[in-house]
Amino acid sequence: DAGVIQSPRHEVTEMGQEVTLRCKPISGHDYLFWYRQTMMRGLELLIYFNNNVPIDDSGMPEDRFSAKMPNASFSTLKIQPSEPRDSAVYFCASSSHRGPSYEQYFGPGTRLTVT
Amino acid sequence: RKEVEQDPGPFNVPEGATVAFNCTYSNSASQSFFWYRQDCRKEPKLLMSVYSSGNEDGRFTAQLNRASQYISLLIRDSKLSDSATYLCVVTRGGSSNTGKLIFGQGTTLQVKP
């Protein structure tokens, strides 16, 4: 079975540019999570969805960040405009509450560098 | 105070050693507990769930003490391949129990030959 798929795997962009990160969760999973990981702050939850509906976006840093989930098999995280402090690894994860409680499966991550 | 706290290490141990990691959590309503493993430049992956009665998976033993709000992970007979960062994870419990995982900062283990 395919795991969580993220694209791109690496992104290098200049300050001020728009960045779009993409995620395809595991089929049948009803929860999708976006995380950011840095050395200084560790793994931070940005936003999560249940059945395509955003449930908690309290971790989104500021209005420059937005996330959408138009259907059960696709989500995007957009940063506009990007800043150097946004440089981090962004993980997408999905889970199903029909199975073992709350185990989340992570994608390989997108390593973002903003210069 | 962070919701989940771990000693960041690093723990440097020789092959074959036994090593233990501890973790404390602040929300007494937390209901589910896990250890995740993260290799360098990779994604976190579930290592094992932690149950009140304690549970074992091969060389790994996890224990939970709800009264003290404390979780532990014991690794016996360490292998070079155990070198990684171990993340303590709890779910936010009570009325807001919605599957949201709270991650600790992680404890780094380096097993040396």
PDB file of C-alpha atoms in Angstrom:
ATOM      1  CA  ASP A   1       0.000   0.000   0.000  1.00  0.00           C
ATOM      2  CA  ALA A   2       1.222   3.509  -0.751  1.00  0.00           C
ATOM      3  CA  GLY A   3       1.957   5.597   2.299  1.00  0.00           C
ATOM      4  CA  VAL A   4       1.439   9.317   2.662  1.00  0.00           C
ATOM      5  CA  ILE A   5       2.788  11.072  -0.396  1.00  0.00           C
ATOM      6  CA  GLN A   6       4.230  14.566  -0.282  1.00  0.00           C
ATOM      7  CA  SER A   7       5.567  16.806  -2.997  1.00  0.00           C
ATOM      8  CA  PRO A   8       7.916  18.365  -3.647  1.00  0.00           C
ATOM      9  CA  ARG A   9      10.530  16.640  -1.491  1.00  0.00           C
ATOM     10  CA  HIS A  10      12.786  19.689  -1.629  1.00  0.00           C
ATOM     11  CA  GLU A  11      11.950  23.301  -2.356  1.00  0.00           C
ATOM     12  CA  VAL A  12      14.333  26.231  -2.539  1.00  0.00           C
ATOM     13  CA  THR A  13      12.759  29.607  -3.109  1.00  0.00           C
ATOM     14  CA  GLU A  14      13.462  33.267  -2.648  1.00  0.00           C
ATOM     15  CA  MET A  15      11.937  35.413   0.012  1.00  0.00           C
ATOM     16  CA  GLY A  16       8.595  36.817  -1.063  1.00  0.00           C
ATOM     17  CA  GLN A  17       7.694  33.953  -3.360  1.00  0.00           C
ATOM     18  CA  GLU A  18       4.624  31.771  -2.958  1.00  0.00           C
ATOM     19  CA  VAL A  19       5.236  28.181  -1.900  1.00  0.00           C
ATOM     20  CA  THR A  20       2.700  25.358  -2.211  1.00  0.00           C
ATOM     21  CA  LEU A  21       3.247  22.020  -0.521  1.00  0.00           C
ATOM     22  CA  ARG A  22       1.114  19.037  -1.444  1.00  0.00           C
ATOM     23  CA  CYS A  23      -0.030  15.935   0.362  1.00  0.00           C
ATOM     24  CA  LYS A  24      -1.940  12.786  -0.510  1.00  0.00           C
ATOM     25  CA  PRO A  25      -3.043  10.902   2.611  1.00  0.00           C
ATOM     26  CA  ILE A  26      -3.431   7.153   2.911  1.00  0.00           C
ATOM     27  CA  SER A  27      -6.655   6.065   1.294  1.00  0.00           C
ATOM     28  CA  GLY A  28      -9.444   5.653   3.827  1.00  0.00           C
ATOM     29  CA  HIS A  29      -7.853   7.827   6.484  1.00  0.00           C
ATOM     30  CA  ASP A  30     -10.187  10.526   7.779  1.00  0.00           C
ATOM     31  CA  TYR A  31      -7.679  12.728   9.601  1.00  0.00           C
ATOM     32  CA  LEU A  32      -4.916  14.764   7.985  1.00  0.00           C
ATOM     33  CA  PHE A  33      -2.279  16.750   9.832  1.00  0.00           C
ATOM     34  CA  TRP A  34       0.325  19.318   8.760  1.00  0.00           C
ATOM     35  CA  TYR A  35       3.450  19.656  10.943  1.00  0.00           C
ATOM     36  CA  ARG A  36       6.561  21.785  10.796  1.00  0.00           C
ATOM     37  CA  GLN A  37       9.886  20.657  12.256  1.00  0.00           C
ATOM     38  CA  THR A  38      12.916  22.785  13.067  1.00  0.00           C
ATOM     39  CA  MET A  39      15.902  22.188  15.306  1.00  0.00           C
ATOM     40  CA  MET A  40      14.871  25.013  17.609  1.00  0.00           C
ATOM     41  CA  ARG A  41      11.163  24.243  18.002  1.00  0.00           C
ATOM     42  CA  GLY A  42      10.915  20.542  17.268  1.00  0.00           C
ATOM     43  CA  LEU A  43       7.773  19.120  15.688  1.00  0.00           C
ATOM     44  CA  GLU A  44       4.865  21.578  15.732  1.00  0.00           C
ATOM     45  CA  LEU A  45       1.312  20.869  14.619  1.00  0.00           C
ATOM     46  CA  LEU A  46       0.126  23.587  12.248  1.00  0.00           C
ATOM     47  CA  ILE A  47      -3.392  22.460  11.344  1.00  0.00           C
ATOM     48  CA  TYR A  48      -5.462  19.313  11.069  1.00  0.00           C
ATOM     49  CA  PHE A  49      -8.532  18.227   9.159  1.00  0.00           C
ATOM     50  CA  ASN A  50     -11.230  15.645   9.842  1.00  0.00           C
ATOM     51  CA  ASN A  51     -13.254  14.498   6.855  1.00  0.00           C
ATOM     52  CA  ASN A  52     -11.792  17.400   4.838  1.00  0.00           C
ATOM     53  CA  VAL A  53     -12.930  20.012   7.375  1.00  0.00           C
ATOM     54  CA  PRO A  54     -10.318  22.072   9.251  1.00  0.00           C
ATOM     55  CA  ILE A  55     -10.692  21.344  12.954  1.00  0.00           C
ATOM     56  CA  ASP A  56      -7.829  23.176  14.622  1.00  0.00           C
ATOM     57  CA  ASP A  57      -5.614  25.755  12.929  1.00  0.00           C
ATOM     58  CA  SER A  58      -4.287  27.319  16.120  1.00  0.00           C
ATOM     59  CA  GLY A  59      -0.773  26.263  15.196  1.00  0.00           C
ATOM     60  CA  MET A  60      -0.687  28.198  11.937  1.00  0.00           C
ATOM     61  CA  PRO A  61       1.964  30.856  12.490  1.00  0.00           C
ATOM     62  CA  GLU A  62       0.257  33.778  10.780  1.00  0.00           C
ATOM     63  CA  ASP A  63      -1.932  34.808   7.893  1.00  0.00           C
ATOM     64  CA  ARG A  64       0.809  34.041   5.406  1.00  0.00           C
ATOM     65  CA  PHE A  65       0.025  30.365   5.960  1.00  0.00           C
ATOM     66  CA  SER A  66      -3.106  28.720   4.603  1.00  0.00           C
ATOM     67  CA  ALA A  67      -4.193  25.117   4.141  1.00  0.00           C
ATOM     68  CA  LYS A  68      -6.951  23.481   2.167  1.00  0.00           C
ATOM     69  CA  MET A  69      -8.333  20.006   1.738  1.00  0.00           C
ATOM     70  CA  PRO A  70     -10.664  20.027  -1.294  1.00  0.00           C
ATOM     71  CA  ASN A  71     -11.242  16.277  -1.143  1.00  0.00           C
ATOM     72  CA  ALA A  72     -10.328  13.198   0.848  1.00  0.00           C
ATOM     73  CA  SER A  73      -7.213  12.467  -1.181  1.00  0.00           C
ATOM     74  CA  PHE A  74      -5.494  15.838  -1.431  1.00  0.00           C
ATOM     75  CA  SER A  75      -4.367  18.724   0.731  1.00  0.00           C
ATOM     76  CA  THR A  76      -2.193  21.775   0.232  1.00  0.00           C
ATOM     77  CA  LEU A  77      -0.264  24.051   2.551  1.00  0.00           C
ATOM     78  CA  LYS A  78       0.512  27.435   1.067  1.00  0.00           C
ATOM     79  CA  ILE A  79       2.905  30.120   2.270  1.00  0.00           C
ATOM     80  CA  GLN A  80       2.537  33.541   0.678  1.00  0.00           C
ATOM     81  CA  PRO A  81       4.786  35.458   0.875  1.00  0.00           C
ATOM     82  CA  SER A  82       7.534  33.179   2.121  1.00  0.00           C
ATOM     83  CA  GLU A  83      10.223  34.363   4.544  1.00  0.00           C
ATOM     84  CA  PRO A  84      13.616  32.890   5.533  1.00  0.00           C
ATOM     85  CA  ARG A  85      12.230  31.935   8.973  1.00  0.00           C
ATOM     86  CA  ASP A  86       9.792  29.584   7.229  1.00  0.00           C
ATOM     87  CA  SER A  87      12.712  27.323   6.343  1.00  0.00           C
ATOM     88  CA  ALA A  88      11.929  23.941   7.905  1.00  0.00           C
ATOM     89  CA  VAL A  89      10.801  20.418   7.110  1.00  0.00           C
ATOM     90  CA  TYR A  90       7.047  20.232   6.609  1.00  0.00           C
ATOM     91  CA  PHE A  91       5.413  16.886   7.279  1.00  0.00           C
ATOM     92  CA  CYS A  92       1.969  15.707   6.376  1.00  0.00           C
ATOM     93  CA  ALA A  93       0.455  12.820   8.338  1.00  0.00           C
ATOM     94  CA  SER A  94      -2.804  10.926   8.225  1.00  0.00           C
ATOM     95  CA  SER A  95      -4.669   8.637  10.560  1.00  0.00           C
ATOM     96  CA  SER A  96      -7.822   6.632  10.864  1.00  0.00           C
ATOM     97  CA  HIS A  97      -9.805   6.466  14.069  1.00  0.00           C
ATOM     98  CA  ARG A  98     -11.391   3.270  12.901  1.00  0.00           C
ATOM     99  CA  GLY A  99      -8.121   1.483  13.584  1.00  0.00           C
ATOM    100  CA  PRO A 100      -5.560   1.466  16.449  1.00  0.00           C
ATOM    101  CA  SER A 101      -6.229   4.669  18.264  1.00  0.00           C
ATOM    102  CA  TYR A 102      -4.482   7.682  16.912  1.00  0.00           C
ATOM    103  CA  GLU A 103      -1.518   6.116  15.170  1.00  0.00           C
ATOM    104  CA  GLN A 104      -0.397   8.688  12.619  1.00  0.00           C
ATOM    105  CA  TYR A 105       1.470   7.838   9.453  1.00  0.00           C
ATOM    106  CA  PHE A 106       3.862  10.493   8.248  1.00  0.00           C
ATOM    107  CA  GLY A 107       4.926  11.348   4.745  1.00  0.00           C
ATOM    108  CA  PRO A 108       8.601  11.799   3.877  1.00  0.00           C
ATOM    109  CA  GLY A 109       8.380  15.568   4.330  1.00  0.00           C
ATOM    110  CA  THR A 110       9.158  18.611   2.222  1.00  0.00           C
ATOM    111  CA  ARG A 111      12.431  20.320   3.057  1.00  0.00           C
ATOM    112  CA  LEU A 112      11.837  24.037   2.435  1.00  0.00           C
ATOM    113  CA  THR A 113      14.631  26.565   2.185  1.00  0.00           C
ATOM    114  CA  VAL A 114      13.760  30.226   1.775  1.00  0.00           C
ATOM    115  CA  THR A 115      16.710  32.434   0.864  1.00  0.00           C
TER     116      THR A 115
ATOM    117  CA  ARG B   1       5.916  24.391  30.962  1.00  0.00           C
ATOM    118  CA  LYS B   2       5.803  22.169  27.865  1.00  0.00           C
ATOM    119  CA  GLU B   3       2.960  19.693  27.664  1.00  0.00           C
ATOM    120  CA  VAL B   4       5.368  16.810  27.018  1.00  0.00           C
ATOM    121  CA  GLU B   5       8.921  16.964  28.338  1.00  0.00           C
ATOM    122  CA  GLN B   6      11.878  14.757  27.536  1.00  0.00           C
ATOM    123  CA  ASP B   7      15.570  14.819  28.278  1.00  0.00           C
ATOM    124  CA  PRO B   8      17.029  15.713  24.854  1.00  0.00           C
ATOM    125  CA  GLY B   9      20.263  13.824  25.478  1.00  0.00           C
ATOM    126  CA  PRO B  10      22.230  12.832  23.540  1.00  0.00           C
ATOM    127  CA  PHE B  11      22.617   9.439  25.111  1.00  0.00           C
ATOM    128  CA  ASN B  12      25.840   7.825  23.920  1.00  0.00           C
ATOM    129  CA  VAL B  13      25.979   4.134  24.748  1.00  0.00           C
ATOM    130  CA  PRO B  14      28.044   1.139  23.612  1.00  0.00           C
ATOM    131  CA  GLU B  15      26.503  -1.717  21.688  1.00  0.00           C
ATOM    132  CA  GLY B  16      24.819  -4.188  23.976  1.00  0.00           C
ATOM    133  CA  ALA B  17      24.017  -1.645  26.653  1.00  0.00           C
ATOM    134  CA  THR B  18      20.619  -1.117  28.216  1.00  0.00           C
ATOM    135  CA  VAL B  19      19.296   2.421  28.008  1.00  0.00           C
ATOM    136  CA  ALA B  20      16.170   4.055  29.398  1.00  0.00           C
ATOM    137  CA  PHE B  21      14.366   7.211  28.328  1.00  0.00           C
ATOM    138  CA  ASN B  22      11.856   9.073  30.431  1.00  0.00           C
ATOM    139  CA  CYS B  23       9.077  11.447  29.564  1.00  0.00           C
ATOM    140  CA  THR B  24       6.575  13.447  31.614  1.00  0.00           C
ATOM    141  CA  TYR B  25       3.294  14.950  30.489  1.00  0.00           C
ATOM    142  CA  SER B  26       1.267  17.702  32.102  1.00  0.00           C
ATOM    143  CA  ASN B  27      -2.309  16.957  30.997  1.00  0.00           C
ATOM    144  CA  SER B  28      -3.791  14.410  33.388  1.00  0.00           C
ATOM    145  CA  ALA B  29      -6.655  13.817  30.937  1.00  0.00           C
ATOM    146  CA  SER B  30      -4.312  12.444  28.249  1.00  0.00           C
ATOM    147  CA  GLN B  31      -5.608   9.072  27.127  1.00  0.00           C
ATOM    148  CA  SER B  32      -3.214   7.528  24.636  1.00  0.00           C
ATOM    149  CA  PHE B  33       0.550   7.334  24.696  1.00  0.00           C
ATOM    150  CA  PHE B  34       3.164   6.389  22.140  1.00  0.00           C
ATOM    151  CA  TRP B  35       6.834   6.275  21.372  1.00  0.00           C
ATOM    152  CA  TYR B  36       7.792   7.338  17.861  1.00  0.00           C
ATOM    153  CA  ARG B  37      11.217   6.926  16.327  1.00  0.00           C
ATOM    154  CA  GLN B  38      12.767   9.400  13.917  1.00  0.00           C
ATOM    155  CA  ASP B  39      15.924   8.631  11.973  1.00  0.00           C
ATOM    156  CA  CYS B  40      18.129  11.461  10.785  1.00  0.00           C
ATOM    157  CA  ARG B  41      16.445  13.386   7.937  1.00  0.00           C
ATOM    158  CA  LYS B  42      13.488  10.994   7.895  1.00  0.00           C
ATOM    159  CA  GLU B  43       9.889  11.108   9.034  1.00  0.00           C
ATOM    160  CA  PRO B  44       8.728   9.979  12.486  1.00  0.00           C
ATOM    161  CA  LYS B  45       7.407   6.439  12.625  1.00  0.00           C
ATOM    162  CA  LEU B  46       5.427   4.708  15.321  1.00  0.00           C
ATOM    163  CA  LEU B  47       7.659   2.499  17.467  1.00  0.00           C
ATOM    164  CA  MET B  48       5.090   1.294  19.957  1.00  0.00           C
ATOM    165  CA  SER B  49       1.994   2.239  21.875  1.00  0.00           C
ATOM    166  CA  VAL B  50       2.213   2.466  25.654  1.00  0.00           C
ATOM    167  CA  TYR B  51      -0.376   0.755  27.806  1.00  0.00           C
ATOM    168  CA  SER B  52      -1.097   1.099  31.498  1.00  0.00           C
ATOM    169  CA  SER B  53      -0.034  -2.460  32.148  1.00  0.00           C
ATOM    170  CA  GLY B  54       3.258  -1.958  30.369  1.00  0.00           C
ATOM    171  CA  ASN B  55       4.117  -3.656  27.128  1.00  0.00           C
ATOM    172  CA  GLU B  56       7.090  -5.265  25.480  1.00  0.00           C
ATOM    173  CA  ASP B  57       8.120  -5.674  21.872  1.00  0.00           C
ATOM    174  CA  GLY B  58      11.313  -7.640  21.533  1.00  0.00           C
ATOM    175  CA  ARG B  59      14.124  -5.589  23.066  1.00  0.00           C
ATOM    176  CA  PHE B  60      11.829  -2.638  23.751  1.00  0.00           C
ATOM    177  CA  THR B  61       9.704  -2.182  26.872  1.00  0.00           C
ATOM    178  CA  ALA B  62       7.361   0.744  27.447  1.00  0.00           C
ATOM    179  CA  GLN B  63       5.703   1.649  30.718  1.00  0.00           C
ATOM    180  CA  LEU B  64       3.143   4.186  31.814  1.00  0.00           C
ATOM    181  CA  ASN B  65       2.598   5.595  35.286  1.00  0.00           C
ATOM    182  CA  ARG B  66      -0.627   7.604  35.207  1.00  0.00           C
ATOM    183  CA  ALA B  67      -0.349   8.712  38.834  1.00  0.00           C
ATOM    184  CA  SER B  68       3.020  10.307  38.189  1.00  0.00           C
ATOM    185  CA  GLN B  69       2.209  11.231  34.557  1.00  0.00           C
ATOM    186  CA  TYR B  70       5.376   9.525  33.463  1.00  0.00           C
ATOM    187  CA  ILE B  71       6.240   7.316  30.490  1.00  0.00           C
ATOM    188  CA  SER B  72       9.395   5.324  29.956  1.00  0.00           C
ATOM    189  CA  LEU B  73      11.084   3.384  27.183  1.00  0.00           C
ATOM    190  CA  LEU B  74      13.709   0.740  27.893  1.00  0.00           C
ATOM    191  CA  ILE B  75      15.945  -0.622  25.158  1.00  0.00           C
ATOM    192  CA  ARG B  76      17.922  -3.755  25.970  1.00  0.00           C
ATOM    193  CA  ASP B  77      20.958  -5.047  24.103  1.00  0.00           C
ATOM    194  CA  SER B  78      21.335  -1.849  22.060  1.00  0.00           C
ATOM    195  CA  LYS B  79      22.187  -2.196  18.373  1.00  0.00           C
ATOM    196  CA  LEU B  80      23.901   0.313  16.118  1.00  0.00           C
ATOM    197  CA  SER B  81      20.625   0.501  14.208  1.00  0.00           C
ATOM    198  CA  ASP B  82      18.846   1.811  17.311  1.00  0.00           C
ATOM    199  CA  SER B  83      20.617   5.158  16.855  1.00  0.00           C
ATOM    200  CA  ALA B  84      17.825   7.656  16.290  1.00  0.00           C
ATOM    201  CA  THR B  85      15.693  10.252  18.036  1.00  0.00           C
ATOM    202  CA  TYR B  86      12.887   8.856  20.189  1.00  0.00           C
ATOM    203  CA  LEU B  87       9.791  11.008  20.493  1.00  0.00           C
ATOM    204  CA  CYS B  88       7.387  10.716  23.400  1.00  0.00           C
ATOM    205  CA  VAL B  89       3.836  11.367  22.232  1.00  0.00           C
ATOM    206  CA  VAL B  90       0.529  11.802  24.055  1.00  0.00           C
ATOM    207  CA  THR B  91      -2.967  12.578  22.876  1.00  0.00           C
ATOM    208  CA  ARG B  92      -4.744  15.548  24.336  1.00  0.00           C
ATOM    209  CA  GLY B  93      -7.490  13.988  26.385  1.00  0.00           C
ATOM    210  CA  GLY B  94     -10.743  15.074  27.996  1.00  0.00           C
ATOM    211  CA  SER B  95     -13.411  16.876  25.979  1.00  0.00           C
ATOM    212  CA  SER B  96     -10.857  17.909  23.400  1.00  0.00           C
ATOM    213  CA  ASN B  97      -9.791  14.354  22.662  1.00  0.00           C
ATOM    214  CA  THR B  98      -9.761  14.579  18.901  1.00  0.00           C
ATOM    215  CA  GLY B  99      -6.752  12.556  17.848  1.00  0.00           C
ATOM    216  CA  LYS B 100      -4.355  15.466  18.161  1.00  0.00           C
ATOM    217  CA  LEU B 101      -0.910  14.201  19.109  1.00  0.00           C
ATOM    218  CA  ILE B 102       1.404  16.251  21.283  1.00  0.00           C
ATOM    219  CA  PHE B 103       5.079  15.490  20.601  1.00  0.00           C
ATOM    220  CA  GLY B 104       7.975  15.878  22.970  1.00  0.00           C
ATOM    221  CA  GLN B 105      11.196  17.380  21.704  1.00  0.00           C
ATOM    222  CA  GLY B 106      12.769  13.948  21.426  1.00  0.00           C
ATOM    223  CA  THR B 107      15.698  12.131  23.001  1.00  0.00           C
ATOM    224  CA  THR B 108      18.664  11.372  20.787  1.00  0.00           C
ATOM    225  CA  LEU B 109      20.356   8.001  21.126  1.00  0.00           C
ATOM    226  CA  GLN B 110      23.725   7.220  19.610  1.00  0.00           C
ATOM    227  CA  VAL B 111      24.875   3.610  19.899  1.00  0.00           C
ATOM    228  CA  LYS B 112      28.589   3.183  19.325  1.00  0.00           C
ATOM    229  CA  PRO B 113      30.539   0.057  18.356  1.00  0.00           C
TER     230      PRO B 113
END
